[in-house]
Short mmCIF file of C-alpha atoms and ligand atoms in Angstrom, two decimals:
data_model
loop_
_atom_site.label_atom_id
_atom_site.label_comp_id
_atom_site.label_asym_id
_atom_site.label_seq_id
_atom_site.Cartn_x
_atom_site.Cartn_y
_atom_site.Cartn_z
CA UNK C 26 -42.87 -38.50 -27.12
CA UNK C 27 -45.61 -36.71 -24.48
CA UNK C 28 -45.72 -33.82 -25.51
CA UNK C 29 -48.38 -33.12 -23.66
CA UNK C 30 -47.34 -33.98 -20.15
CA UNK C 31 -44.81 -31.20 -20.35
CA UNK C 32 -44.47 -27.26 -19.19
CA UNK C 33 -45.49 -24.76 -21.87
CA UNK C 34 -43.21 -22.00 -21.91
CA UNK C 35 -43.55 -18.81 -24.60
CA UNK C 36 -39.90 -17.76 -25.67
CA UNK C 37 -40.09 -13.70 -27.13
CA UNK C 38 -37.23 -12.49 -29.40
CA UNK C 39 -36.49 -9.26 -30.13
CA UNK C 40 -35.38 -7.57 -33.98
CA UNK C 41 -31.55 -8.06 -32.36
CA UNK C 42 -31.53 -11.31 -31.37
CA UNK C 43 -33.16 -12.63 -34.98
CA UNK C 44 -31.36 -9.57 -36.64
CA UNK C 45 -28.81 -12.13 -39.45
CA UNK C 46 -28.56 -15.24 -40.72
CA UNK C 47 -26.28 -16.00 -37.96
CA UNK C 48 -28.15 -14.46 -34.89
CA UNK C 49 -31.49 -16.92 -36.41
CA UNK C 50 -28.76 -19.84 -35.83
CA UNK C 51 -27.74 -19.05 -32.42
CA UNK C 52 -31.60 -18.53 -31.51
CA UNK C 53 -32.56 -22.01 -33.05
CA UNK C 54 -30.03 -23.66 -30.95
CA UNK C 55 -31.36 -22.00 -27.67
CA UNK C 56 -34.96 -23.24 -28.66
CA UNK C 57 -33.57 -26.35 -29.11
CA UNK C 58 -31.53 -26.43 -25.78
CA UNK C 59 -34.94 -25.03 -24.09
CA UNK C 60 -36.94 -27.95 -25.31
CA UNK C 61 -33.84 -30.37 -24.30
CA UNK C 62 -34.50 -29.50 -20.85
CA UNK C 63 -38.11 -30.66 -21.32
CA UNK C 64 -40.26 -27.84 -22.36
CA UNK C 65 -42.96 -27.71 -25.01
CA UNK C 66 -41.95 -24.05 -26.56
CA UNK C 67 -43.87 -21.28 -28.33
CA UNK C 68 -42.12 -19.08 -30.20
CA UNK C 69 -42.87 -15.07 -30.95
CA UNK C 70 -40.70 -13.42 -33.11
CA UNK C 71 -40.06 -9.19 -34.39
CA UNK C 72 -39.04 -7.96 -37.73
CA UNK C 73 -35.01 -8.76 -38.33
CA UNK C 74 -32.70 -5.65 -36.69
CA UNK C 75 -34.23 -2.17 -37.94
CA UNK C 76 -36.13 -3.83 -40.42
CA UNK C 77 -40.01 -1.75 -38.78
CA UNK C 78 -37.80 1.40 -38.75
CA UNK C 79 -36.28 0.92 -42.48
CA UNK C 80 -40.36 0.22 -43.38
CA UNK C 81 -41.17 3.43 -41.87
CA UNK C 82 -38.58 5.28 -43.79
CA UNK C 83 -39.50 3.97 -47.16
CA UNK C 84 -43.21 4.62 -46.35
CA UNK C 85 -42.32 7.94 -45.58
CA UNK C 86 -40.32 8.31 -48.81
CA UNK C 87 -43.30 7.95 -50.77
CA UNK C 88 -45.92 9.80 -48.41
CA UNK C 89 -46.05 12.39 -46.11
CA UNK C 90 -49.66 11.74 -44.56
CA UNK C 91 -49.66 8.43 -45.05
CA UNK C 92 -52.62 6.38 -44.64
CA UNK C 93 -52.70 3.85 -41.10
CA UNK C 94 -54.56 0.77 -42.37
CA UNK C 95 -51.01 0.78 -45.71
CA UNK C 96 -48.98 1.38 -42.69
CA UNK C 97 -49.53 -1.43 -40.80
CA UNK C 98 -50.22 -3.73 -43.98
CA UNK C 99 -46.49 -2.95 -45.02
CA UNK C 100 -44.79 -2.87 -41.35
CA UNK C 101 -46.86 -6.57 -40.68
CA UNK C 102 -44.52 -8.06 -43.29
CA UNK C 103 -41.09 -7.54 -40.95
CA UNK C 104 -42.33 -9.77 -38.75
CA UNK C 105 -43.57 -12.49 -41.52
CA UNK C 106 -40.10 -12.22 -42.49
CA UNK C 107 -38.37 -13.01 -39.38
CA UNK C 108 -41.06 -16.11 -38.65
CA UNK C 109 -40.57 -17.80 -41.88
CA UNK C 110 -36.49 -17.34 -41.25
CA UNK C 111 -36.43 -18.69 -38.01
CA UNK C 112 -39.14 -21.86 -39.05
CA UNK C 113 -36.33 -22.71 -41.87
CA UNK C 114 -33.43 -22.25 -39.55
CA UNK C 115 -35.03 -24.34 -36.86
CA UNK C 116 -35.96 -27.13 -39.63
CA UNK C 117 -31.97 -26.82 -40.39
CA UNK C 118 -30.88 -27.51 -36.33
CA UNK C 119 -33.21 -30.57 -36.75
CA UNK C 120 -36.10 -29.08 -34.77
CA UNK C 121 -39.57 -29.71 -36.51
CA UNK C 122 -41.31 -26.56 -37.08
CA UNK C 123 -43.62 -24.16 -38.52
CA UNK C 124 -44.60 -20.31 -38.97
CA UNK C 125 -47.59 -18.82 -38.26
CA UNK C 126 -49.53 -15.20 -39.14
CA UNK C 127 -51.49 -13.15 -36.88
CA UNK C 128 -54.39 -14.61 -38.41
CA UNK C 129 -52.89 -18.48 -38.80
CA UNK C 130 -52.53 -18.21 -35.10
CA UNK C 131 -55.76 -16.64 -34.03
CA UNK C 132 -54.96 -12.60 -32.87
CA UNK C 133 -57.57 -10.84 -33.05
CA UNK C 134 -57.77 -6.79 -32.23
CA UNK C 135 -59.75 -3.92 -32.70
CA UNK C 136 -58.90 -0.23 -32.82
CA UNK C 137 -56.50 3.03 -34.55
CA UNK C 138 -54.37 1.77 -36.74
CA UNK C 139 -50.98 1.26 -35.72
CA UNK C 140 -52.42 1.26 -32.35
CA UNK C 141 -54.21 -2.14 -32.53
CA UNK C 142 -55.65 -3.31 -29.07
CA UNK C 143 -55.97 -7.00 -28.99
CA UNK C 144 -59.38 -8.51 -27.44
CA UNK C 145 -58.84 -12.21 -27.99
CA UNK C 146 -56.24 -14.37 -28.81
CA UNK C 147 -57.54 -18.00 -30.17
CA UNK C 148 -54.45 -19.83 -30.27
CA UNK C 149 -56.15 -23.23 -30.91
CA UNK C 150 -53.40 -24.23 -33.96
CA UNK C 151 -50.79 -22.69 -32.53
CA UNK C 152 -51.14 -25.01 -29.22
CA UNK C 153 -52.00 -28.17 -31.68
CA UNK C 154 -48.49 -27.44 -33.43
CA UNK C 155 -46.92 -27.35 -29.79
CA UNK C 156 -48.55 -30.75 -29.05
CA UNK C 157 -47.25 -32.32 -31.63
CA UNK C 158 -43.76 -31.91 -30.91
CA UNK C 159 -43.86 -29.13 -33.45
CA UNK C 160 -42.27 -25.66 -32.62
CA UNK C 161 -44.82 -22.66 -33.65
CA UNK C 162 -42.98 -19.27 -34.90
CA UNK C 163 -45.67 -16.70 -34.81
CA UNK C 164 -45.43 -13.11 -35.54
CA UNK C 165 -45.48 -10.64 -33.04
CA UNK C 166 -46.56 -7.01 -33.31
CA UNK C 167 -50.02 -7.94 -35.59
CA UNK C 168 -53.41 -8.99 -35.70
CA UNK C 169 -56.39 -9.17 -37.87
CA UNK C 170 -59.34 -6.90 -37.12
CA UNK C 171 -63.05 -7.72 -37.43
CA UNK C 172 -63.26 -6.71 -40.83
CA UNK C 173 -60.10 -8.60 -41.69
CA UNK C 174 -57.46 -6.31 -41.93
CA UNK C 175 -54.35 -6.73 -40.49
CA UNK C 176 -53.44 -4.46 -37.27
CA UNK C 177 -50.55 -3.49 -35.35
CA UNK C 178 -49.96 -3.46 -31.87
CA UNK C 179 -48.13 -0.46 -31.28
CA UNK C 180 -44.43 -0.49 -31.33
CA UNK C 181 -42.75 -2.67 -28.99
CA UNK C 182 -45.58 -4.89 -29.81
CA UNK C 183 -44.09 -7.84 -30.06
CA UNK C 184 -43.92 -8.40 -26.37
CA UNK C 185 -47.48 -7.88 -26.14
CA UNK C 186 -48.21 -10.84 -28.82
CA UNK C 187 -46.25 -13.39 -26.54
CA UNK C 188 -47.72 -12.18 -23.26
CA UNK C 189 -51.08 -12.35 -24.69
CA UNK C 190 -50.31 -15.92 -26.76
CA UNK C 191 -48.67 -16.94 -23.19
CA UNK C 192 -51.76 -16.28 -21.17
CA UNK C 193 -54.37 -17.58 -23.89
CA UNK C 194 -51.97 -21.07 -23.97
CA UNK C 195 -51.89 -20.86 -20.02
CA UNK C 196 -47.99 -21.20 -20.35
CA UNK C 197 -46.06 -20.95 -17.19
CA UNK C 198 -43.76 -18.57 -17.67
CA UNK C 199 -43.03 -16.10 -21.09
CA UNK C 200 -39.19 -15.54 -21.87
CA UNK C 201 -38.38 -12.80 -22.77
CA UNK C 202 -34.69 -12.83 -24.63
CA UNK C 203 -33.54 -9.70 -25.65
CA UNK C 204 -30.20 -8.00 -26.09
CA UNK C 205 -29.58 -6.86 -22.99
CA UNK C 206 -29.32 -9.23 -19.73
CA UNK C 207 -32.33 -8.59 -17.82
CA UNK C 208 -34.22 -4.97 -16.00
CA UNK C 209 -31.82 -3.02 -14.69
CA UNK C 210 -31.95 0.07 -11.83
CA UNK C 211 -30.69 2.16 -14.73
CA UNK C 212 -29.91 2.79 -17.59
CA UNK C 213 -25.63 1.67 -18.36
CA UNK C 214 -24.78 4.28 -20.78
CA UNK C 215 -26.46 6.98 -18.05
CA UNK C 216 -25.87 5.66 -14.67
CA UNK C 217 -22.24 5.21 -13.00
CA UNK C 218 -22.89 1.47 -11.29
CA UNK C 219 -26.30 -0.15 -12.95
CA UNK C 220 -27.22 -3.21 -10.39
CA UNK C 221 -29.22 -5.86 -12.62
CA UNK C 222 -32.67 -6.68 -10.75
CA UNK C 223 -33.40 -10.26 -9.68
CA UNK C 224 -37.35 -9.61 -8.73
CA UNK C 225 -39.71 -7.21 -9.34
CA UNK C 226 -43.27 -6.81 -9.35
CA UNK C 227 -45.83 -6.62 -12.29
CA UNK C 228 -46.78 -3.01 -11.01
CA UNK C 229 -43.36 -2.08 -10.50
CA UNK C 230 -42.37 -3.24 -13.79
CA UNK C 231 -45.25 -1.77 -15.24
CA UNK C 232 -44.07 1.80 -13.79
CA UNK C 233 -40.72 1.25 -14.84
CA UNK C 234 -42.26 1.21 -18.51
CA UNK C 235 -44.35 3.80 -18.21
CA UNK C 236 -42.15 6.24 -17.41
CA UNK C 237 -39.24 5.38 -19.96
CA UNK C 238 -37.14 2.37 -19.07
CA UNK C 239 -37.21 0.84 -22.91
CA UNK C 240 -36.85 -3.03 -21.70
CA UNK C 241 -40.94 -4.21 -22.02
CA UNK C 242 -43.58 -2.29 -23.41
CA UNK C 243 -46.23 -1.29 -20.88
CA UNK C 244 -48.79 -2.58 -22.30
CA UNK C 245 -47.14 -6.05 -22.18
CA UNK C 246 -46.36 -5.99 -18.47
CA UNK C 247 -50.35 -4.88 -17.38
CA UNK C 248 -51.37 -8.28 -19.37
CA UNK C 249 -49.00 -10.34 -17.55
CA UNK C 250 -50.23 -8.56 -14.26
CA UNK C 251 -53.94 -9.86 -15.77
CA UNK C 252 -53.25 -13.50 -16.90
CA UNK C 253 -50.43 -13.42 -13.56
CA UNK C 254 -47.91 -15.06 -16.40
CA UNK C 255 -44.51 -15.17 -14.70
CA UNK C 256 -42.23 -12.97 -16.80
CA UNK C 257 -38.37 -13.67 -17.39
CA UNK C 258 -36.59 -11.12 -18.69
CA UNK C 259 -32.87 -12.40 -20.24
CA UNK C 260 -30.02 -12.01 -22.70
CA UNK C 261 -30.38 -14.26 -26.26
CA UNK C 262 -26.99 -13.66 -26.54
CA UNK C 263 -25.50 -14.75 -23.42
CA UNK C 264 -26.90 -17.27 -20.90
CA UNK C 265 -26.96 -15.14 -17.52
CA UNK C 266 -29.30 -14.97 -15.17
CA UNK C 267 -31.92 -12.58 -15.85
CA UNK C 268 -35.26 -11.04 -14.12
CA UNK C 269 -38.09 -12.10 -12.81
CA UNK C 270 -41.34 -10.06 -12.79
CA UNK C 271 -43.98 -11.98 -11.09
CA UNK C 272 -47.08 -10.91 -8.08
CA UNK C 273 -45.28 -11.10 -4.53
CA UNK C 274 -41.26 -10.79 -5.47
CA UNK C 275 -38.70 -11.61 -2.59
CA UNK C 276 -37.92 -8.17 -1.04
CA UNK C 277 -34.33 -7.38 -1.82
CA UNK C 278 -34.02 -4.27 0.42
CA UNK C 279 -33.81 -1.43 -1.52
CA UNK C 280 -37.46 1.24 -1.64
CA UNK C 281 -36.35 2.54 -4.93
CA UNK C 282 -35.39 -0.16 -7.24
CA UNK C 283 -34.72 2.56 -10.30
CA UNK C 284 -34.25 5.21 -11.82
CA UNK C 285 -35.90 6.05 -15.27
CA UNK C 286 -36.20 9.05 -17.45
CA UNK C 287 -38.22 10.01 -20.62
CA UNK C 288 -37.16 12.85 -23.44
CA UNK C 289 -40.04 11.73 -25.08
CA UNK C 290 -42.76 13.67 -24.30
CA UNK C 291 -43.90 16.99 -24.49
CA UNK C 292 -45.48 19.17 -21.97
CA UNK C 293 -49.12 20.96 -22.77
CA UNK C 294 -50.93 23.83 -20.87
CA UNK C 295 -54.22 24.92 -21.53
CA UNK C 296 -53.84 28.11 -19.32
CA UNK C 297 -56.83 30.26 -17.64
CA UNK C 298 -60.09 27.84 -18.50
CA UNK C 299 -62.90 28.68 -16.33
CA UNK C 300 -63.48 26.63 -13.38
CA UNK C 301 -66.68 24.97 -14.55
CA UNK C 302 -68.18 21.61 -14.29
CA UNK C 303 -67.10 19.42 -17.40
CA UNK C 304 -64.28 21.59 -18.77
CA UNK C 305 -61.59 18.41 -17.80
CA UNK C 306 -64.00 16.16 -18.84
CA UNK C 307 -64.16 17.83 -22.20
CA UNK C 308 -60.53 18.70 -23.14
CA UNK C 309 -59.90 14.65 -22.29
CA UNK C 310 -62.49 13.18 -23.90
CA UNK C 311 -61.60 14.87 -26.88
CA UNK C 312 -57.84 14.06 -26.89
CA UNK C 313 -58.84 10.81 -26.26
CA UNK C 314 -61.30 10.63 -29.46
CA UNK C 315 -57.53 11.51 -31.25
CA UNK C 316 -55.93 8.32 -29.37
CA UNK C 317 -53.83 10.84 -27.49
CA UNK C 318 -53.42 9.65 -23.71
CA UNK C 319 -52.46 12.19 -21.58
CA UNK C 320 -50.20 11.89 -18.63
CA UNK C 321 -48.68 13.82 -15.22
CA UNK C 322 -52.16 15.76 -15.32
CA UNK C 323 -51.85 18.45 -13.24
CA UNK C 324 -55.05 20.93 -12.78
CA UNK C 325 -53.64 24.01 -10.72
CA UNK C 326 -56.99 25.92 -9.20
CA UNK C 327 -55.53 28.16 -6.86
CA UNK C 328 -56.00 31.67 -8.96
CA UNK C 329 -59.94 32.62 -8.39
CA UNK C 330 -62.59 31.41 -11.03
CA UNK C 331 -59.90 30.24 -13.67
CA UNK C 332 -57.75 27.18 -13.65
CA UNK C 333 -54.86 25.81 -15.75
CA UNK C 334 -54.68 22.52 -16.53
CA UNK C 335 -51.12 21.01 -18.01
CA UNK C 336 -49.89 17.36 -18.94
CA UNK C 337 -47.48 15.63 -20.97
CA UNK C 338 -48.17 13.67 -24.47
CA UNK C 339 -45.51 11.95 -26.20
CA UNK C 340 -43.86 14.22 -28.65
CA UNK C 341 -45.56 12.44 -32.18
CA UNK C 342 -48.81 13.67 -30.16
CA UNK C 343 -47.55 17.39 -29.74
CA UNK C 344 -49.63 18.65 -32.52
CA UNK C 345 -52.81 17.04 -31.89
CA UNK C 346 -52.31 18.05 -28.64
CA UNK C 347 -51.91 22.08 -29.35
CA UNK C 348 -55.03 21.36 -31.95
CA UNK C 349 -56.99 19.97 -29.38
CA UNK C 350 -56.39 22.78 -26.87
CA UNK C 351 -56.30 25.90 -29.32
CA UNK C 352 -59.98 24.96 -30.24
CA UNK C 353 -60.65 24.87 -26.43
CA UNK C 354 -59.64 27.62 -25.77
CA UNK C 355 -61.32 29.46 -28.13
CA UNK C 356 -64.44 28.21 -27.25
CA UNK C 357 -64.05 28.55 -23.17
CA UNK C 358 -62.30 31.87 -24.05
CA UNK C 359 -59.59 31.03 -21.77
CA UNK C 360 -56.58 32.48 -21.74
CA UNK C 361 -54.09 30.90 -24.35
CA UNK C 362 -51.98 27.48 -24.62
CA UNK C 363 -48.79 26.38 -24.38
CA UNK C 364 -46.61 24.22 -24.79
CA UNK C 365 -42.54 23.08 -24.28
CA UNK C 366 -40.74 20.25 -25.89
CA UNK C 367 -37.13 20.78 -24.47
CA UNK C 368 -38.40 18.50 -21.18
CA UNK C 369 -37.55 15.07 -19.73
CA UNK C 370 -39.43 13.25 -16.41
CA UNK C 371 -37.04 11.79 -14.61
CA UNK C 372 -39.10 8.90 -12.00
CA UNK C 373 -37.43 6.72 -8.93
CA UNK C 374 -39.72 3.98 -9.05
CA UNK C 375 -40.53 1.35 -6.08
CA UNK C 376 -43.10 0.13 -4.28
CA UNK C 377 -42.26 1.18 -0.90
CA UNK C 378 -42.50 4.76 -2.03
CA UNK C 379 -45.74 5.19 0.22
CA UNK C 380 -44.32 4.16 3.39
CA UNK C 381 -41.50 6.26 3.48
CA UNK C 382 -42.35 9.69 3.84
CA UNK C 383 -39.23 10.58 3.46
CA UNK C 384 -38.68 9.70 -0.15
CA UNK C 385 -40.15 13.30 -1.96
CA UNK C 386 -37.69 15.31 0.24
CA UNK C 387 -35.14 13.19 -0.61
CA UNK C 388 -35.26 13.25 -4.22
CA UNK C 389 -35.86 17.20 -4.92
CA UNK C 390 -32.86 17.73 -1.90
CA UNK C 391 -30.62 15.40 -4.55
CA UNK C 392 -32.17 17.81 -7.63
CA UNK C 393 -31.42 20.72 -5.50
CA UNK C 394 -27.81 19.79 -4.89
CA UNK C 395 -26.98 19.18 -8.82
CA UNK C 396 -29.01 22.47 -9.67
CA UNK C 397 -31.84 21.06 -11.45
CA UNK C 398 -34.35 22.85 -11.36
CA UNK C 399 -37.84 20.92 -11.26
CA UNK C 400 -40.38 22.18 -13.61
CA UNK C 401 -43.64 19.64 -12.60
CA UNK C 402 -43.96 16.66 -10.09
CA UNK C 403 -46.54 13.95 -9.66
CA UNK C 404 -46.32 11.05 -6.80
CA UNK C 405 -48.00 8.12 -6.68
CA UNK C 406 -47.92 4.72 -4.46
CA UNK C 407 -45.50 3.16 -7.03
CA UNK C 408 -43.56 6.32 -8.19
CA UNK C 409 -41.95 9.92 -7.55
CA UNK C 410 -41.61 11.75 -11.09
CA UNK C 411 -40.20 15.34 -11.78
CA UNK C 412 -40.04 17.19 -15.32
CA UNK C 413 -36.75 18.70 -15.62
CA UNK C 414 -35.02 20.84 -18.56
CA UNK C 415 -34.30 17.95 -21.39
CA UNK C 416 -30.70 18.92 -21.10
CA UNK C 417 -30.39 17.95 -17.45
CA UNK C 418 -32.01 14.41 -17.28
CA UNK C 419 -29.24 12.45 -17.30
CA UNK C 420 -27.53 14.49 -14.61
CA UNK C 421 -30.88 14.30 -12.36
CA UNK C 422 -30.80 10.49 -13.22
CA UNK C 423 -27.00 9.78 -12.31
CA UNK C 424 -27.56 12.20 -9.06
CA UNK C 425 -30.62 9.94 -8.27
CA UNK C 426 -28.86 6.39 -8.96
CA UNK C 427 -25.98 7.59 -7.18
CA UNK C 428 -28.20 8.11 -4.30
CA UNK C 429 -31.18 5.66 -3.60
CA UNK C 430 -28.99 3.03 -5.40
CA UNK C 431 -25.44 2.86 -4.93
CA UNK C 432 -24.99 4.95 -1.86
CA UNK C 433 -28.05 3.15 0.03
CA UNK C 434 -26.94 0.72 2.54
CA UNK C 435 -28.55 -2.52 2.85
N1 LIG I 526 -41.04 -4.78 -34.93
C1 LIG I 526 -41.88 -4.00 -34.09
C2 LIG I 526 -41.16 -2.75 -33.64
O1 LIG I 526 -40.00 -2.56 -33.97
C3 LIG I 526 -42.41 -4.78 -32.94
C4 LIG I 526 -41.37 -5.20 -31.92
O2 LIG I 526 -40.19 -5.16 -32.19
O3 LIG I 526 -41.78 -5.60 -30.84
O4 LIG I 526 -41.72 -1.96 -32.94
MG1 MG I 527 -38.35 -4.18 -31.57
#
């Protein structure tokens, strides 16, 4: 058979969809079906169900600190796991197979452990399999540093490892199959009527991660938006149409096409720092030295000579955070630090946001009208965003859906 004459498509699945014995069986027939249809397929696979979360645990169990580089050598064995499964269960359909490592199928990264960043992805084997009428299994989530250690890519990672195997193959399009149908304007067990997106656009998407919405992990979507590999976003479960996130998506009306919110993060405020040259530069630089990223930075320089400067980590950052701006202040003699964890941001998300004035007013008129009271905003081309109380997100986010969603005519 030509293998080679045919399109190379990168199929993703998730810990649900490989999560049993059964699930690896109803996943090896879709491959099959896929190929059927006349695709050469790549496969990238997570650990089984909970299986990163249950590795966690048990490395907990035995160590508070716990060192990174042990970390990711136990968590990189979920996902060896789940590829050797799925090779066997494919072998058992009838479909020729085989599994591959991070290093068997070239991923290289550098970087924190457990936040590997991956800088080159030489997939030579892994395409020579695919030729060959051979499916590859690879792991997702890992790769091998320069001094040979394995790395992982942060959690979610997974999708990263089959963007990144999609682009370095030049595949033309990366699946996606999850447990859940496709992106949706919000979240089902929050909002009243969820509308499942056909289209949407690599920045978009990329938003839509960003600021909460759990389907791809950001970090994935920005590579796509790189490489311009068509994402598809669909069920494993069920065969429904799904999403597409590609470069110029077919308008379908709407200026916000969700609603998103985060409980996540934390909020930070370094409060009273003399209004110097370098003092940002500083207090960022040195978070960033931890691997903390900062977001919704907000500098507020309207009190005379001082300024305060807040913005939100994610809550496993909190305390690195407080470290980081304690020893600030002490040293710019500012005026103390503080911090809130009981917060949420709650973003609409679209990219016609800039050319409708209109949209700001809109949304804090909805938070006004369900009492929420909004504690920080940011705007930007793609995105509105307002922290709220933790306990009132999901009200702000149903008041919001209800309103640039299901109540806007089109
Ligand atoms: N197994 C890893 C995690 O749970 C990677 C992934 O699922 O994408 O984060
Ligand atoms: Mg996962």
């Amino acid at each position: 058979m030509d293998w080679k004459g045919r399109p190379l498509t990168v199929l993703k699945f998730g810990g649900s969809s490989v999560a049993d014995p059964q699930r690896m069986k109803e996943v090896s027939c879709r491959i099959r079906g896929i190929r059927e249809e006349g695709f050469r397929v790549a496969v990238v696979v997570s650990a089984m169900g909970s299986t990163t979360d249950r590795l966690l645990a048990l490395a907990r169990d035995v160590s508070y600190y716990g060192s990174g580089r042990e970390i990711d050598q136990l968590l990189a064995t979920g996902e060896q796991q789940s590829v050797a499964l799925l090779a066997l269960a494919l072998q058992q359909e009838g479909v020729p197979s085989r599994s591959f490592t991070a290093l068997q199928a070239g991923f290289k990264a550098k970087g924190f452990p457990t936040e590997g960043r991956l800088f080159r992805v030489e997939a030579q084997a892994v395409e020579d399999a695919s030729l060959e009428g051979v499916v590859p299994v690879v792991t997702g989530f890992q790769a091998i540093t320069e001094s040979g250690d394995v790395i992982t890519l942060g959690r979610g990672g997974s999708d990263l490892s089959a963007v990144a195997l999609a682009g370095a193959l030049k595949a033309q399009s990366c699946q996606i199959l999850k447990d859940v149908t496709g992106i949706m304007s919000g979240d089902p067990k929050v909002v009243r009527s969820p509308r499942k997106l056909k289209e949407l656009s690599y920045e978009e998407c990329m938003e839509l991660s960003v600021q909460g919405a759990k389907v791809l992990q950001a970090r994935s979507v920005e590579l796509a938006a790189r490489y311009e590999v068509p994402l598809y976003v669909a069920s494993s479960f069920v065969e429904e149409e799904g999403t597409w996130v590609v470069s110029n998506p077919v308008s379908e009306g709407l200026v916000i096409k969700a609603v998103v919110h985060d409980a996540k993060v934390a909020k930070v405020a370094l409060l009273g720092v003399p209004d110097i040259p370098g003092v940002a530069a500083r207090l960022f630089s040195d978070l960033a030295e931890k691997g903390v990223g900062a977001e919704m930075i907000i500098q507020n320089g309207m009190r005379g000579g001082v300024n305060d400067i807040g913005f939100l980590v994610k809550k496993e950052n909190l305390d690195q955070a407080i470290e980081t701006c304690r020893a600030m202040n002490r040293e710019m003699g500012a005026q103390g630090v503080s911090f809130d964890t009981e917060i949420a941001r709650v973003s609409v998300v679209g990219a016609g946001i800039a050319n409708h004035p209109e949209m700001p007013a809109q949304m804090f008129q909805v938070l006004a009208e369900e009492g929420v009271n909004i504690d920080m905003i940011a705007s930007t081309s793609l995105a509105l965003t307002c922290v709220v109380a933790a306990t009132r997100a999901e009200d702000a986010v149903r008041a919001l859906h209800d309103h640039f969603i299901e109540e806007a005519a089109f």
